[in-house]
C-alpha positions in Angstrom: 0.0 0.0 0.0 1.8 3.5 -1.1 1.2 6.5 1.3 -1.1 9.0 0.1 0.3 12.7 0.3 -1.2 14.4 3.4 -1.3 18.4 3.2 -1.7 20.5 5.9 -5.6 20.4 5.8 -4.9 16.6 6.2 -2.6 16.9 9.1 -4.8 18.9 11.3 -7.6 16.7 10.7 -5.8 13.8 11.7 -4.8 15.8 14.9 -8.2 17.1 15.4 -9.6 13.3 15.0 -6.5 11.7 17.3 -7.7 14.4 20.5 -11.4 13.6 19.6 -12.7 11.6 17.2 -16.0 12.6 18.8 -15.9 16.0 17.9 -18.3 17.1 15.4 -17.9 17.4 11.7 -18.4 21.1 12.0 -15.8 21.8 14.9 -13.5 19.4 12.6 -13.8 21.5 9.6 -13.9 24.8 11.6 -10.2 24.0 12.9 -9.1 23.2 10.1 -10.7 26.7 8.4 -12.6 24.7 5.4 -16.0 23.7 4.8 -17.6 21.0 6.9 -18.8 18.8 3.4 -15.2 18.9 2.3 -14.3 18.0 5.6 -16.8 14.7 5.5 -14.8 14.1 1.9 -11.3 14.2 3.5 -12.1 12.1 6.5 -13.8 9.8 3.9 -10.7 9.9 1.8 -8.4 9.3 4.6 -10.3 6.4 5.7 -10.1 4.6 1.9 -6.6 5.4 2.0 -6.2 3.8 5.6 -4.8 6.8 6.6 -7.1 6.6 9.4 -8.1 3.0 10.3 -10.9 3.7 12.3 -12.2 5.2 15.4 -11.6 3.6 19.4 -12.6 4.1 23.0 -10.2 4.7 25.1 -11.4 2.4 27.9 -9.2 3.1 31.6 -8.5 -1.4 32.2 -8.1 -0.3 35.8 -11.7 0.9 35.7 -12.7 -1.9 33.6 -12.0 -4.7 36.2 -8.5 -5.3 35.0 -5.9 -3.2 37.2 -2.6 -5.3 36.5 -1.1 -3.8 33.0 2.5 -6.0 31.8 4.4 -5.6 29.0 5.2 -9.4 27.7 8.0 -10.1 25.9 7.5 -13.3 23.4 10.6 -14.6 21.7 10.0 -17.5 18.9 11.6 -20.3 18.3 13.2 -20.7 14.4 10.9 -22.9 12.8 7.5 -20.9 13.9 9.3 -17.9 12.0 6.6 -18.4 9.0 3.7 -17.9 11.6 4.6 -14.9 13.1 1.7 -12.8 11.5 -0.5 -15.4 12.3 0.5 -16.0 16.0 0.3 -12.2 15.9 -3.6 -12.2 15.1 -4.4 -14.6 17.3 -2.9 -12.6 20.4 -4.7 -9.9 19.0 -7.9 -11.7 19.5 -7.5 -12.7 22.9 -9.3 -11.2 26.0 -6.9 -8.7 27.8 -4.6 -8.2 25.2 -4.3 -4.2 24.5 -1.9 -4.7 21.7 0.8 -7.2 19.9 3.9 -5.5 18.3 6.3 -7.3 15.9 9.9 -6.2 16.5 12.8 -6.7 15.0 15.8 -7.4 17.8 16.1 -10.0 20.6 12.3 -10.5 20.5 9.7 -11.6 17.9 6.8 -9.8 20.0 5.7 -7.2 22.3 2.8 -8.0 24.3 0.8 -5.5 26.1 -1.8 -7.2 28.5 -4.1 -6.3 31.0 -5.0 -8.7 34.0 -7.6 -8.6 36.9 -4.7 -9.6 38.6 -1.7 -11.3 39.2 -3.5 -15.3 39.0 -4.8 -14.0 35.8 -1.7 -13.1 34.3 0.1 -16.0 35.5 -2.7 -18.0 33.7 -2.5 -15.9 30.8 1.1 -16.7 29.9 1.1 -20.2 31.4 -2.2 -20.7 28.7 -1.2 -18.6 25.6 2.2 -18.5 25.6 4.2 -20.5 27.2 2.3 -23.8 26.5 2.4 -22.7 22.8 5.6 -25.0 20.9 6.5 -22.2 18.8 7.4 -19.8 21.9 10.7 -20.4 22.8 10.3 -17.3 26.0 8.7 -14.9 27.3 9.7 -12.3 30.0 6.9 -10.6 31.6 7.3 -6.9 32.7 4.9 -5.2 35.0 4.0 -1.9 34.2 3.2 0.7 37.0 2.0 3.2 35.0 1.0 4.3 31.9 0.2 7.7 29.8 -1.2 7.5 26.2 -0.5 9.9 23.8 -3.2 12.2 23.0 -2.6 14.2 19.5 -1.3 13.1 16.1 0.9 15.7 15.3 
């Protein structure tokens, strides 16, 4: 997929949309000084493009019942090297998991988790990872606290 070219208009919608994606069509346009139909079109363009790839709650896990953030590092054994996008997708899809990274370095994956607690972490990796054949390690890292970025710019 080739990178559209983003102009200024572009940029500030994007930062508009990454501080609130709630915000209304008419504030969006209004920041970015053109008029709110061309801003529906550019936020429709930049969504074909997958420029933008769609739109989240930000949901607090401590609030949500799971307090206990890590940071799992997943190294993979050799021959599970052609799975690694697949083995990717399905950490993606399991409960508690805020994100899976694929690195290059010492480790195939980054794995950011959230756990009710402790038990439920230990379970977690015991059952996803490191019964899995094609994980060689993992090293789990707790994570006391956390700030998420809140503008594209």
């Amino acid at each position: 997929m080739v990178a559209p070219a983003l102009d200024d208009v572009d940029r500030v919608l994007l930062a508009g949309l990454s501080a609130d994606a709630r915000q209304t069509n008419n504030a969006l346009a209004a920041k970015a000084g053109i008029a709110p139909s061309t801003c529906l079109g550019r936020i429709r363009a930049l969504r074909e493009s997958g420029v933008v790839r769609g739109f989240h709650a930000d949901i607090d896990p401590s609030l949500a019942g799971r307090p206990l953030q890590a940071m799992i590092a997943v190294r993979m054994h050799g021959h599970a090297r052609g799975r690694l996008e697949v083995f990717m997708r399905q950490l993606a899809g399991l409960p508690g998991v805020l994100n899976v990274f694929l690195l290059g370095g010492g480790h195939d994956f980054f794995v950011h988790v959230a756990a009710a607690g402790t038990d439920g972490l230990n379970a977690f990796v015991i059952e996803h990872l490191s019964s899995n054949p094609d994980v060689a390690l993992t090293e789990t890292n707790l994570i006391f606290q956390h700030a998420r970025a809140t503008r594209w710019t």
